[in-house]
Structure formats: C-alpha cells, structure tokens
CSV table of C-alpha atoms in Angstrom, one decimal:
chain,number,residue,atom,x,y,z
A,1,MET,CA,0.0,0.0,0.0
A,2,VAL,CA,1.2,3.5,-0.8
A,3,TYR,CA,-0.3,6.5,1.1
A,4,LEU,CA,0.0,9.9,-0.6
A,5,VAL,CA,0.0,12.1,2.5
A,6,GLY,CA,-0.3,15.8,2.7
A,7,ALA,CA,2.1,17.0,5.5
A,8,GLY,CA,0.7,20.5,5.6
A,9,PRO,CA,2.7,23.6,4.9
A,10,GLY,CA,5.4,23.7,7.5
A,11,ASP,CA,4.0,23.7,11.1
A,12,PRO,CA,4.1,20.0,11.9
A,13,GLY,CA,1.0,20.4,14.0
A,14,LEU,CA,-1.0,20.9,10.8
A,15,ILE,CA,-0.8,17.3,9.7
A,16,THR,CA,-4.1,15.6,9.9
A,17,VAL,CA,-4.9,12.8,12.4
A,18,LYS,CA,-5.1,10.2,9.6
A,19,GLY,CA,-1.8,11.5,8.2
A,20,ARG,CA,0.0,10.9,11.5
A,21,GLU,CA,-1.7,7.6,11.9
A,22,VAL,CA,-0.4,6.1,8.7
A,23,LEU,CA,3.0,7.7,9.2
A,24,ARG,CA,3.3,5.7,12.4
A,25,LYS,CA,2.9,2.4,10.6
A,26,ALA,CA,5.1,3.2,7.6
A,27,GLN,CA,7.9,0.8,6.6
A,28,VAL,CA,9.2,3.4,4.0
A,29,VAL,CA,8.8,7.2,4.2
A,30,VAL,CA,9.5,9.2,1.0
A,31,TYR,CA,9.5,12.9,1.9
A,32,ASP,CA,9.7,16.4,0.2
A,33,GLN,CA,11.7,19.4,1.1
A,34,LEU,CA,8.6,21.2,2.3
A,35,ALA,CA,7.5,18.4,4.6
A,36,SER,CA,8.6,19.3,8.2
A,37,PRO,CA,11.4,17.1,9.4
A,38,GLU,CA,9.7,17.0,12.8
A,39,LEU,CA,7.1,14.7,11.3
A,40,LEU,CA,9.7,12.0,10.5
A,41,LYS,CA,9.9,11.4,14.2
A,42,GLU,CA,6.5,9.9,14.0
A,43,ALA,CA,7.7,7.1,11.8
A,44,PRO,CA,8.8,3.8,13.3
A,45,ALA,CA,12.5,3.8,14.3
A,46,ASP,CA,13.2,1.0,11.8
A,47,ALA,CA,11.4,2.7,8.9
A,48,GLU,CA,13.5,3.5,5.7
A,49,ILE,CA,13.6,7.3,5.2
A,50,ILE,CA,14.2,8.6,1.7
A,51,TYR,CA,14.6,12.2,0.8
A,52,VAL,CA,13.4,13.2,-2.7
A,53,GLY,CA,13.1,17.0,-2.2
A,54,LYS,CA,13.1,19.5,-4.9
A,55,LYS,CA,14.1,23.2,-5.0
A,56,ALA,CA,15.2,25.6,-7.8
A,57,GLY,CA,18.1,24.1,-9.6
A,58,ALA,CA,18.5,21.1,-7.3
A,59,HIS,CA,16.3,18.0,-7.5
A,60,ALA,CA,17.3,15.0,-5.3
A,61,LEU,CA,15.4,12.8,-7.7
A,62,PRO,CA,13.4,13.7,-10.9
A,63,GLN,CA,9.7,13.2,-10.8
A,64,GLU,CA,9.8,10.1,-13.0
A,65,GLY,CA,12.4,8.6,-10.5
A,66,ILE,CA,10.1,9.3,-7.6
A,67,ASN,CA,7.2,7.7,-9.4
A,68,GLN,CA,9.3,4.5,-10.0
A,69,LEU,CA,10.6,4.5,-6.4
A,70,LEU,CA,7.1,4.4,-5.1
A,71,VAL,CA,6.3,1.6,-7.5
A,72,ASP,CA,9.3,-0.4,-6.6
A,73,LYS,CA,8.9,-0.1,-2.8
A,74,ALA,CA,5.2,-1.1,-3.0
A,75,ARG,CA,6.0,-4.1,-5.2
A,76,SER,CA,8.4,-5.2,-2.5
A,77,GLY,CA,5.4,-5.6,-0.2
A,78,LEU,CA,6.1,-2.6,1.9
A,79,THR,CA,3.9,0.0,3.5
A,80,VAL,CA,5.0,3.3,1.8
A,81,VAL,CA,4.1,6.8,3.0
A,82,ARG,CA,4.8,9.5,0.4
A,83,LEU,CA,5.0,12.6,2.6
A,84,LYS,CA,4.3,15.7,0.6
A,85,GLY,CA,4.2,19.3,1.6
A,86,GLY,CA,0.8,21.0,1.8
A,87,ASP,CA,-1.9,18.8,0.0
A,88,PRO,CA,-0.8,16.1,-2.5
A,89,PHE,CA,-3.3,17.3,-5.2
A,90,VAL,CA,-2.7,21.1,-4.9
A,91,PHE,CA,0.3,21.8,-7.1
A,92,GLY,CA,1.9,18.8,-5.4
A,93,ARG,CA,2.2,16.5,-8.4
A,94,GLY,CA,0.5,13.8,-6.3
A,95,GLY,CA,-1.9,13.2,-9.3
A,96,GLU,CA,1.1,12.0,-11.4
A,97,GLU,CA,2.3,9.7,-8.6
A,98,ALA,CA,-1.2,8.3,-8.2
A,99,LEU,CA,-1.4,7.7,-12.0
A,100,ALA,CA,1.9,5.8,-11.9
A,101,LEU,CA,0.7,3.6,-9.1
A,102,ALA,CA,-2.6,3.0,-10.8
A,103,ALA,CA,-0.8,2.0,-14.0
A,104,ALA,CA,1.3,-0.4,-12.1
A,105,GLY,CA,-1.9,-1.9,-10.6
A,106,LEU,CA,-0.8,-1.0,-7.0
A,107,PRO,CA,-3.1,0.0,-4.3
A,108,PHE,CA,-2.9,3.5,-2.9
A,109,GLU,CA,-4.8,6.0,-0.7
A,110,VAL,CA,-4.7,9.8,-0.8
A,111,VAL,CA,-4.6,11.5,2.7
A,112,PRO,CA,-5.4,15.2,2.0
A,113,GLY,CA,-3.5,17.8,3.7
A,114,VAL,CA,-3.8,21.4,4.8
A,115,THR,CA,-2.8,23.4,1.7
A,116,ALA,CA,-0.4,26.2,2.0
A,117,ALA,CA,-2.7,28.2,-0.2
A,118,VAL,CA,-5.0,28.7,2.7
A,119,ALA,CA,-2.9,28.1,5.8
A,120,VAL,CA,0.1,30.3,5.0
A,121,PRO,CA,-2.0,33.5,4.4
A,122,ALA,CA,-3.9,32.6,7.6
A,123,TYR,CA,-0.7,32.4,9.6
A,124,ALA,CA,0.1,35.8,8.3
A,125,GLY,CA,-3.2,37.2,9.4
A,126,ILE,CA,-4.9,37.2,5.9
A,127,PRO,CA,-8.2,35.4,5.4
A,128,VAL,CA,-8.4,34.3,1.7
A,129,THR,CA,-12.2,35.1,1.8
A,130,HIS,CA,-13.9,37.8,3.9
A,131,ARG,CA,-17.4,39.2,3.8
A,132,GLY,CA,-17.4,42.5,1.8
A,133,LEU,CA,-13.8,42.1,0.6
A,134,ALA,CA,-13.4,38.7,-1.1
A,135,SER,CA,-16.1,36.2,-2.0
A,136,LEU,CA,-13.8,34.4,-4.4
A,137,VAL,CA,-10.3,32.9,-4.1
A,138,THR,CA,-8.1,31.6,-6.9
A,139,PHE,CA,-5.1,29.5,-6.5
A,140,ILE,CA,-2.4,29.8,-9.2
A,141,THR,CA,0.9,28.3,-9.8
A,142,GLY,CA,3.6,30.8,-9.6
A,143,HIS,CA,5.8,29.0,-12.0
A,144,GLU,CA,4.4,27.2,-15.0
A,145,ASP,CA,6.0,24.4,-16.9
A,146,PRO,CA,8.9,26.1,-18.6
A,147,THR,CA,8.5,24.0,-21.7
A,148,LYS,CA,5.1,25.4,-22.5
A,149,GLU,CA,5.0,27.7,-25.6
A,150,THR,CA,2.2,29.9,-24.2
A,151,SER,CA,0.9,30.5,-20.7
A,152,ALA,CA,-2.2,28.5,-19.7
A,153,ILE,CA,-3.1,31.1,-17.1
A,154,PRO,CA,-5.8,33.5,-18.2
A,155,TRP,CA,-4.1,36.7,-16.9
A,156,ASP,CA,-6.7,39.0,-18.3
A,157,VAL,CA,-9.4,37.1,-16.4
A,158,LEU,CA,-7.4,37.1,-13.2
A,159,ALA,CA,-6.7,40.8,-13.4
A,160,GLN,CA,-10.4,41.5,-13.6
A,161,THR,CA,-11.3,39.2,-10.7
A,162,GLN,CA,-12.4,41.0,-7.6
A,163,GLY,CA,-11.4,38.1,-5.2
A,164,THR,CA,-8.2,37.0,-3.7
A,165,LEU,CA,-5.4,35.6,-5.8
A,166,VAL,CA,-2.9,33.2,-4.2
A,167,PHE,CA,0.2,32.4,-6.2
A,168,LEU,CA,2.2,29.5,-5.0
A,169,MET,CA,5.9,28.8,-5.6
A,170,GLY,CA,6.3,32.1,-7.4
A,171,VAL,CA,9.4,34.0,-6.1
A,172,LYS,CA,11.4,33.7,-9.2
A,173,ASN,CA,8.5,35.0,-11.4
A,174,LEU,CA,7.1,37.4,-8.8
A,175,ALA,CA,7.8,40.6,-10.8
A,176,ASP,CA,6.6,39.1,-14.1
A,177,ASN,CA,3.3,37.9,-12.5
A,178,CYS,CA,2.6,41.3,-11.0
A,179,ARG,CA,3.3,43.0,-14.3
A,180,ARG,CA,0.9,40.7,-16.1
A,181,LEU,CA,-1.8,41.5,-13.6
A,182,LEU,CA,-1.1,45.2,-13.9
A,183,ALA,CA,-1.3,44.9,-17.7
A,184,GLY,CA,-4.6,43.1,-17.5
A,185,GLY,CA,-6.1,46.0,-15.6
A,186,ARG,CA,-5.7,45.0,-11.9
A,187,PRO,CA,-5.5,48.4,-10.0
A,188,PRO,CA,-1.8,49.1,-8.9
A,189,THR,CA,-3.0,50.0,-5.4
A,190,THR,CA,-4.4,46.5,-4.7
A,191,PRO,CA,-3.1,45.4,-1.4
A,192,ALA,CA,-0.6,42.5,-1.7
A,193,ALA,CA,1.7,40.5,0.6
A,194,VAL,CA,4.5,37.9,0.2
A,195,ILE,CA,5.0,35.3,2.9
A,196,GLU,CA,8.2,33.3,3.2
A,197,LYS,CA,8.4,29.9,5.0
A,198,GLY,CA,4.9,30.3,6.1
A,199,THR,CA,3.6,28.5,9.3
A,200,THR,CA,7.2,27.9,10.5
A,201,THR,CA,9.1,29.8,13.2
A,202,GLU,CA,11.1,31.4,10.3
A,203,GLN,CA,8.1,32.9,8.6
A,204,ARG,CA,8.5,36.4,7.3
A,205,THR,CA,5.8,38.6,5.7
A,206,VAL,CA,6.2,41.7,3.7
A,207,THR,CA,3.3,43.9,2.5
A,208,GLY,CA,2.7,46.5,-0.1
A,209,VAL,CA,0.5,47.0,-3.1
A,210,LEU,CA,0.6,45.3,-6.5
A,211,GLU,CA,2.8,47.8,-8.2
A,212,ASN,CA,5.6,47.6,-5.6
A,213,ILE,CA,5.3,44.3,-3.8
A,214,ALA,CA,7.9,42.7,-6.1
A,215,ALA,CA,10.5,45.4,-5.2
A,216,VAL,CA,9.6,45.2,-1.5
A,217,ALA,CA,10.1,41.5,-1.5
A,218,GLN,CA,13.4,41.8,-3.4
A,219,ALA,CA,14.6,44.5,-0.9
A,220,ALA,CA,13.7,42.2,1.9
A,221,GLY,CA,15.6,39.3,0.5
A,222,ILE,CA,12.6,37.0,0.3
A,223,LYS,CA,13.5,33.5,-0.8
A,224,PRO,CA,11.6,30.4,-1.7
A,225,PRO,CA,9.4,28.9,-0.5
A,226,ALA,CA,7.1,31.9,-0.6
A,227,ILE,CA,3.5,32.7,-1.5
A,228,LEU,CA,2.1,35.9,-3.1
A,229,VAL,CA,-1.3,37.1,-2.0
A,230,VAL,CA,-3.1,39.7,-4.0
A,231,GLY,CA,-6.5,41.2,-3.1
A,232,GLU,CA,-8.3,43.5,-0.7
A,233,ALA,CA,-8.2,40.8,2.1
A,234,ALA,CA,-4.4,41.3,2.3
A,235,SER,CA,-5.2,44.7,3.9
A,236,LEU,CA,-6.4,42.9,7.1
A,237,ARG,CA,-3.0,41.6,8.0
A,238,GLU,CA,-2.2,44.6,10.3
A,239,SER,CA,-5.4,43.9,12.3
A,240,LEU,CA,-5.2,40.1,12.2
A,241,LYS,CA,-1.5,39.0,12.4
A,242,TRP,CA,-1.1,36.7,15.3
A,243,TRP,CA,1.6,34.1,14.5
A,244,GLU,CA,4.4,36.6,14.4
A,245,THR,CA,3.3,38.6,17.5
A,246,ARG,CA,3.7,35.9,20.2
A,247,PRO,CA,6.1,36.7,23.0
A,248,LEU,CA,9.0,34.5,21.9
A,249,TRP,CA,8.7,35.2,18.2
A,250,GLY,CA,12.1,35.3,16.6
A,251,LYS,CA,13.8,33.8,19.6
A,252,THR,CA,16.0,30.7,19.3
A,253,VAL,CA,16.0,28.5,22.3
A,254,VAL,CA,18.4,25.6,23.1
A,255,VAL,CA,16.6,22.8,25.1
A,256,THR,CA,19.2,20.5,26.7
A,257,ARG,CA,16.8,17.9,28.1
A,258,THR,CA,16.9,14.2,27.0
A,259,ARG,CA,15.2,13.4,23.7
A,260,GLU,CA,12.5,11.6,25.6
A,261,GLN,CA,11.8,14.6,27.9
A,262,ALA,CA,12.4,17.6,25.6
A,263,SER,CA,8.8,17.4,24.0
A,264,ALA,CA,7.0,19.1,26.9
A,265,LEU,CA,9.3,22.1,27.2
A,266,VAL,CA,9.6,22.4,23.3
A,267,ALA,CA,5.8,22.4,23.0
A,268,LEU,CA,5.4,25.2,25.6
A,269,LEU,CA,8.1,27.4,24.2
A,270,ALA,CA,7.2,26.8,20.5
A,271,ALA,CA,3.5,27.7,21.3
A,272,ALA,CA,4.9,31.1,22.5
A,273,GLY,CA,6.7,31.5,19.2
A,274,ALA,CA,10.2,30.2,19.8
A,275,ARG,CA,12.3,28.3,17.4
A,276,CYS,CA,13.5,25.3,19.6
A,277,LEU,CA,16.7,23.5,19.0
A,278,GLU,CA,17.1,20.2,20.9
A,279,VAL,CA,20.6,19.5,22.1
A,280,PRO,CA,20.1,16.4,24.2
A,281,THR,CA,22.7,16.4,26.9
A,282,LEU,CA,21.7,13.1,28.4
A,283,GLU,CA,20.8,9.7,27.0
A,284,ILE,CA,18.9,7.4,29.4
A,285,GLY,CA,20.3,3.9,29.6
A,286,PRO,CA,20.2,0.9,31.9
A,287,PRO,CA,22.3,0.8,35.0
A,288,ASP,CA,25.5,-1.0,35.1
A,289,ASP,CA,24.1,-3.5,37.5
A,290,PHE,CA,20.4,-4.5,38.0
A,291,THR,CA,21.2,-6.7,41.0
A,292,PRO,CA,20.1,-4.2,43.7
A,293,LEU,CA,16.9,-3.5,41.8
A,294,ASP,CA,16.1,-7.1,41.0
A,295,GLN,CA,16.6,-8.1,44.7
A,296,ALA,CA,14.2,-5.2,45.7
A,297,LEU,CA,11.6,-6.3,43.2
A,298,SER,CA,11.5,-9.8,44.4
A,299,ASN,CA,10.8,-8.6,48.0
A,300,LEU,CA,8.6,-5.5,47.5
A,301,SER,CA,6.2,-6.5,50.3
A,302,ARG,CA,8.9,-5.6,53.0
A,303,TYR,CA,8.9,-1.9,52.0
A,304,GLN,CA,6.8,0.7,53.8
A,305,TRP,CA,7.7,3.3,51.2
A,306,ILE,CA,9.0,3.4,47.6
A,307,VAL,CA,10.5,6.7,46.6
A,308,PHE,CA,10.9,7.9,43.1
A,309,THR,CA,13.0,10.9,42.1
A,310,SER,CA,12.3,11.2,38.4
A,311,ALA,CA,9.8,10.3,35.7
A,312,ASN,CA,12.5,8.3,34.1
A,313,GLY,CA,13.0,6.3,37.3
A,314,VAL,CA,9.2,5.5,37.3
A,315,ALA,CA,9.4,4.3,33.6
A,316,ALA,CA,12.5,2.2,34.2
A,317,PHE,CA,11.1,0.7,37.4
A,318,MET,CA,7.8,-0.3,35.8
A,319,GLN,CA,9.6,-1.8,32.7
A,320,ARG,CA,11.8,-4.0,34.9
A,321,LEU,CA,8.9,-5.0,37.2
A,322,PHE,CA,6.7,-6.1,34.3
A,323,GLY,CA,9.6,-7.6,32.5
A,324,GLN,CA,10.0,-10.0,35.4
A,325,GLY,CA,6.4,-11.2,35.0
A,326,GLN,CA,5.1,-9.2,38.0
A,327,ASP,CA,2.4,-6.5,38.0
A,328,MET,CA,1.1,-3.8,40.4
A,329,ARG,CA,0.0,-6.3,43.0
A,330,ALA,CA,3.6,-6.8,43.8
A,331,LEU,CA,3.7,-3.2,45.3
A,332,GLY,CA,1.5,-4.5,48.1
A,333,SER,CA,0.8,-1.9,50.8
A,334,ALA,CA,3.9,0.3,50.2
A,335,LYS,CA,3.2,3.9,50.0
A,336,LEU,CA,4.7,6.0,47.3
A,337,ALA,CA,6.6,9.2,47.3
A,338,ALA,CA,7.4,11.4,44.2
A,339,ILE,CA,9.9,14.2,44.1
A,340,GLY,CA,7.7,16.5,42.0
A,341,PRO,CA,4.6,16.7,40.0
A,342,ALA,CA,6.1,15.3,36.8
A,343,THR,CA,7.1,12.2,38.7
A,344,ALA,CA,3.7,12.0,40.3
A,345,GLN,CA,2.2,12.3,36.8
A,346,ALA,CA,4.4,9.4,35.6
A,347,LEU,CA,3.0,7.3,38.5
A,348,GLN,CA,-0.5,8.5,37.6
A,349,ASN,CA,0.0,7.2,34.0
A,350,TRP,CA,0.2,3.7,35.7
A,351,TRP,CA,-2.9,4.5,37.8
A,352,LEU,CA,-0.8,5.0,40.9
A,353,THR,CA,-1.3,8.0,43.2
A,354,ALA,CA,1.7,9.4,45.1
A,355,ASP,CA,1.1,9.6,48.9
A,356,VAL,CA,3.6,12.4,49.2
A,357,VAL,CA,4.6,15.0,46.7
A,358,PRO,CA,6.5,18.0,48.1
A,359,ALA,CA,5.8,21.6,47.1
A,360,ALA,CA,9.2,22.0,45.6
A,361,PHE,CA,11.1,19.8,43.2
A,362,LYS,CA,14.2,19.3,45.5
A,363,ALA,CA,15.6,16.4,47.4
A,364,GLU,CA,15.8,18.4,50.6
A,365,VAL,CA,12.1,19.4,50.4
A,366,LEU,CA,11.1,15.7,49.7
A,367,LEU,CA,13.1,14.7,52.7
A,368,GLU,CA,11.3,17.3,54.8
A,369,ALA,CA,7.8,16.2,53.5
A,370,LEU,CA,8.6,12.5,54.2
A,371,SER,CA,9.9,13.0,57.7
A,372,PRO,CA,6.6,13.0,59.6
A,373,HIS,CA,5.7,9.7,57.9
A,374,ILE,CA,9.0,7.8,58.7
A,375,ALA,CA,9.4,5.7,61.8
A,376,SER,CA,12.5,4.1,63.1
A,377,GLY,CA,12.8,0.7,61.5
A,378,HIS,CA,10.8,1.5,58.4
A,379,ARG,CA,12.3,0.0,55.2
A,380,ILE,CA,12.4,2.3,52.2
A,381,LEU,CA,13.2,1.6,48.6
A,382,LEU,CA,14.8,4.6,46.8
A,383,ALA,CA,14.5,4.0,43.0
A,384,ARG,CA,16.8,6.5,41.3
A,385,ALA,CA,19.5,7.3,38.9
A,386,GLN,CA,22.8,5.4,39.2
A,387,VAL,CA,24.6,8.7,40.0
A,388,ALA,CA,22.7,11.1,42.2
A,389,ARG,CA,23.1,13.3,45.3
A,390,GLU,CA,23.1,11.5,48.7
A,391,VAL,CA,20.7,13.9,50.4
A,392,LEU,CA,17.8,11.4,50.5
A,393,PRO,CA,19.5,8.2,51.5
A,394,GLN,CA,21.5,10.0,54.3
A,395,GLY,CA,18.6,12.0,55.5
A,396,LEU,CA,16.2,9.0,55.7
A,397,ALA,CA,18.9,6.9,57.5
A,398,GLN,CA,19.2,9.7,60.1
A,399,LEU,CA,15.5,9.3,60.7
A,400,GLY,CA,16.1,5.6,61.6
A,401,ALA,CA,14.9,4.1,58.3
A,402,GLN,CA,16.7,1.3,56.5
A,403,VAL,CA,17.3,2.5,52.9
A,404,ASP,CA,17.8,0.3,49.9
A,405,VAL,CA,19.2,2.3,47.0
A,406,ALA,CA,18.3,0.7,43.7
A,407,PRO,CA,19.7,2.3,40.6
A,408,VAL,CA,17.0,1.9,37.8
A,409,TYR,CA,18.7,3.9,35.0
A,410,GLN,CA,21.8,5.9,34.4
A,411,ALA,CA,22.2,9.2,32.5
A,412,LEU,CA,24.8,9.0,29.8
A,413,PRO,CA,26.3,11.8,27.7
A,414,PRO,CA,25.2,12.0,24.1
A,415,GLY,CA,27.5,11.5,21.1
A,416,GLY,CA,27.4,15.1,19.9
A,417,ILE,CA,25.4,18.1,18.8
A,418,PRO,CA,22.7,17.8,16.1
A,419,PRO,CA,23.8,19.5,12.9
A,420,GLU,CA,20.9,22.1,12.9
A,421,ALA,CA,21.8,23.1,16.4
A,422,GLU,CA,25.5,23.1,15.7
A,423,ALA,CA,25.0,25.6,12.8
A,424,ALA,CA,23.0,27.9,15.1
A,425,LEU,CA,25.6,27.7,17.8
A,426,GLN,CA,28.4,28.4,15.5
A,427,ALA,CA,26.7,31.4,14.0
A,428,GLY,CA,25.8,32.7,17.5
A,429,ARG,CA,22.1,32.6,16.7
A,430,VAL,CA,20.9,31.5,20.0
A,431,ASP,CA,18.8,33.8,22.3
A,432,ILE,CA,18.0,31.5,25.2
A,433,LEU,CA,19.7,28.5,26.9
A,434,THR,CA,17.7,26.2,29.1
A,435,PHE,CA,18.9,23.8,31.7
A,436,THR,CA,16.8,21.5,33.8
A,437,SER,CA,19.3,19.7,36.0
A,438,SER,CA,22.9,19.9,37.0
A,439,ALA,CA,23.6,17.0,34.7
A,440,THR,CA,22.3,18.9,31.6
A,441,VAL,CA,24.7,21.8,32.6
A,442,HIS,CA,27.8,19.6,33.0
A,443,ASN,CA,27.2,17.6,29.8
A,444,PHE,CA,26.4,20.7,27.7
A,445,VAL,CA,29.7,22.3,28.8
A,446,ARG,CA,31.4,19.0,28.1
A,447,LEU,CA,29.9,19.1,24.5
A,448,LEU,CA,30.9,22.7,23.8
A,449,GLY,CA,34.0,23.2,26.0
A,450,PRO,CA,34.2,25.7,28.8
A,451,GLU,CA,35.4,28.8,26.8
A,452,ARG,CA,32.9,28.3,24.0
A,453,PHE,CA,30.0,27.8,26.5
A,454,GLN,CA,31.0,31.0,28.5
A,455,ALA,CA,31.1,33.0,25.2
A,456,LEU,CA,27.7,31.7,24.2
A,457,ALA,CA,26.2,32.3,27.7
A,458,LYS,CA,27.3,36.0,27.7
A,459,LYS,CA,25.2,36.7,24.6
A,460,ALA,CA,22.1,34.5,25.5
A,461,VAL,CA,19.6,34.6,28.3
A,462,VAL,CA,20.3,31.6,30.6
A,463,ALA,CA,17.3,29.8,32.3
A,464,ALA,CA,17.6,27.3,35.1
A,465,ILE,CA,14.8,25.2,36.5
A,466,GLY,CA,15.9,25.7,40.1
A,467,PRO,CA,18.6,26.8,42.6
A,468,ILE,CA,20.7,23.6,42.4
A,469,THR,CA,20.9,23.9,38.6
A,470,GLY,CA,21.6,27.6,39.0
A,471,ALA,CA,24.4,26.9,41.3
A,472,THR,CA,26.0,24.4,38.9
A,473,LEU,CA,25.8,27.0,36.2
A,474,GLN,CA,27.7,29.5,38.4
A,475,GLU,CA,30.5,27.0,38.7
A,476,TYR,CA,31.1,27.6,35.0
A,477,GLY,CA,30.6,31.4,35.1
A,478,PRO,CA,27.1,32.5,34.2
A,479,THR,CA,24.4,33.4,36.7
A,480,PRO,CA,21.0,32.4,35.3
A,481,GLN,CA,18.7,35.5,34.5
A,482,ILE,CA,15.6,33.2,34.7
A,483,GLN,CA,14.9,30.8,37.6
A,484,PRO,CA,11.2,30.1,38.5
A,485,GLN,CA,9.9,29.7,42.0
A,486,ASP,CA,8.4,26.4,41.3
A,487,PHE,CA,10.9,23.8,39.9
A,488,THR,CA,8.8,22.5,37.1
A,489,ILE,CA,8.8,22.5,33.2
A,490,PRO,CA,5.6,24.5,33.0
A,491,ALA,CA,6.9,27.1,35.5
A,492,LEU,CA,10.2,27.3,33.7
A,493,ALA,CA,8.4,27.9,30.4
A,494,ALA,CA,6.2,30.6,32.0
A,495,ALA,CA,9.2,32.3,33.5
A,496,ILE,CA,10.9,32.5,30.1
A,497,ILE,CA,7.8,33.9,28.5
A,498,ASP,CA,7.3,36.4,31.3
A,499,HIS,CA,10.9,37.6,31.1
A,500,PHE,CA,10.6,38.5,27.4
A,501,LYS,CA,7.1,40.0,27.9
A,502,ILE,CA,8.7,42.5,30.4
A,503,LEU,CA,11.5,43.3,28.0
A,504,THR,CA,9.1,44.2,25.3
C-alpha cells in the first residue's frame, strides 16, 4: 500500500490525524523538502527514510524517478508513505504519482493535507475570503512548466477578478506575474503580501501594493518557498496578524533535556513562538548492575515506602517489574513518594497515586515532606539514577529508616550536537539557553568546551529550572537570569515567556 499524505505547509501540528496515523505504521517514508522534518519522528524507528526534495536548480530525484521509487517499494510488499508538503493534489504532483501507481496496478490511498494556499495566508493574518472584501479565491501556480510555448493562465481574467489571488511557488517569477496582472487592468493600489516559509518559526511577511510588492520582497531578500497574495483581504494583516506577534517570536532556544523529555518544554516554548533546537545532553540507559533493583523487586512486600526521584525512574522501574512477569499487585501496601509533579504524573500514568509530593522539586524538600511519615525501622526503597546526590538516603537513614538504594537507570552523555543546532551555535544565533538539571549543565559544557560555553552564555539569556541547577551554572561562570519559584517544566516555560514580555 502507498499512502500519498499531505504533510501541511510547515508547522508539524498541521498534519491531519489520519496522516499521522499512517505515518506511524510506515515501513518506508519518501518525503519532500517542504514536509517538516519533525514529522519524521512519527515514523517507526526502523522505517527507511528517503529524501526526494526539490528546490530551484536542485532535485534530489526527478519526478519520474520518484514515481518509479514508489512503485518499486510497493511491489516489494512494503507500506509506503509519500509525505508531501501541503496537499498532494494542490500543485503537489500527487496526481502524477497516483497515476503511476494505478498504471502499475498497485493500491494507494490519498490523505489530503492542509494546503499552503489557505494556511500560509492565515498564519500571516490574511483570510483568503472575507465578507465584503473577497467572496472568491483563486489558486495559481507561480511558475508554470517552462516547456510550455504559451501561458495556460488567463491573466486578463485574473486581473479583472475581484477576489483573492494566491500564487504558490512564485518568487522567481514574482515581478513578471505582478506586471501581467497590472497589464490586465488590476489596480496598482491593490493590497498585496509575500509570505516566506509560512507557518514555520522562520516565517517572514512583507506587505505593499501590486505595483511595488515585487520590489519590496526583493529588498527584503525574500527567498523560496514563498506565497504571493493579491487582493483586498491582504489589507487585514495589520489587524489580524497573530503568528508573528507571540512573546517569543524570533527567539531561538536551546533545549538541553533528554530526547524523551524535551517534548513538553519544546511544546510550551514553541507555542509562544520560539524556534526550539534540541541538544540532548543526556541519554537514558540501563544501570551498570540490575542486581540491587532485582533483589528489591523480588521482595517489594517488605517496604513501607517506595520513593521515586524522576519520571525516568518510574518508567525504568515499571519496565523492569513487568519484564519479570510481575504487576502492580507486587507493590503490596507500600506507600509511594514522588519528588515533584512530573514524577507524580508518571505514576498516575500507571494508575498509581503518590502519597507524598513536596511543594518544591528538590531532594531536601522531599526529605522534609517524608519526615513525619517515617518511623525508626521503616524499610524504604529509593529508585533513582545510578549517579545522584546523597541527600535522600543519608537523611532517611538519620531518621532511623533502613534505605535500599536501587539504581533503575543511568544518564549517559550523548554522542554530539545535532547538525541544525551546531550551525546555530556556531553562528551565534541562540537567544535562550535552558537547563533542567545539573547533569544537563555539566554535559552541555562538556559538549561545547568551557570557553565556547561561556562566550555563548554571555550573549544569551540563561534559564535554570531551580537553585541547584543555577548553582551548577555558576560553577562555570554564568548566573541564570531566569529561575522560577516552582521547579517544574511549566513554571520554567512561563518564567521565560514572562521575562521577554517584560522586555517588550
């Protein structure tokens, strides 16, 4: 089966529910330049990923080659997702690919996508139709097939049309297209806009009128992919622009959490307009020795308390428990403690409610919250990272408890910096650095080197999730400008947003 899937115009959130569904079961993904790379994360880890993008003067594979590739992969009995920017059948050549599959007698499905012709103007604050301004909208290719002897576009008709004209993929021919409309009688004062990289965090919009929009776009250095909008509805942009007015718009943020944990912080900052670059400073792996954990899991009934210090710890604990053929009944009457709300939520995901969750995400505060509940002789299982501070085991032991420390995972340094992030770091295009633990600080400095890190931190706003992380940063020089009162991811994101709201 081949699925011709519209990926939407750039914002990965604009893919349809069905598009994401079929992407998650793909064995082969054939994707375009205009399909967001973020969507590739939805494909199975063992899926074959093939890039066939096209841009002016550079085609990874000609269209005939793409058609044959889809046929060959499908004939091999594989589930193929052809991921195309926008909608497959709106100037996407999806019809040609479907015809090739039909001619080969291969099954296919079309999963429509959000077309850039509507979404990109919307993200620029331009409704393509609007009562009293535009009751008609026309989509036009900005560059026709160069082998045509004459234009198939009725320029004289378009020039007289009172609705909105949306030209896709027309940067190269922008000036010529505007001249043709003017020659056909379209008023030179007709509002117009050009939108580059629409619906992404790099979106740029320039406005003018039909007689000068080409010059305005050229002066601004507008490059493909871009869309030209001509019509009275373009005049509404100043009142309706919203995507480019969010508090973190234009800011580039480095997120140093693990790949598994970065999504929550990235989602919050991206929603506020930031361009987020993930630089995972930790990889979560198994502990060097499972013996302490396995011994504890075989005797869980002897513990009065089981204490978790991270969501990673909860996940690793449960994986090992179920991997041994046990289930929740093995926990018996043990009470549960979580170091913070994220860890408590990780327990809740297993239908378990933490009996103690301190007000602040800190070992000292958790120890204080547990103290009234601990009696001499209580046996406590501490499920934590292989390397961690000794505040909890030492403090609980001083209360008379017998503490068994069971490493359930270890944090490992990553192999390197992702290429996109490395390019931004080298160019100095980083506005905010975020750190959510001391380990993220140590490993980020290790990745960059102390001197490079200090130079970067002098130019960027540095955000730490709490005082311990802040103190670790100070060991390397910088004092964090942002540090929330609550040591949680939502609080950190809110503090970053508030910081830039105040500046503006």
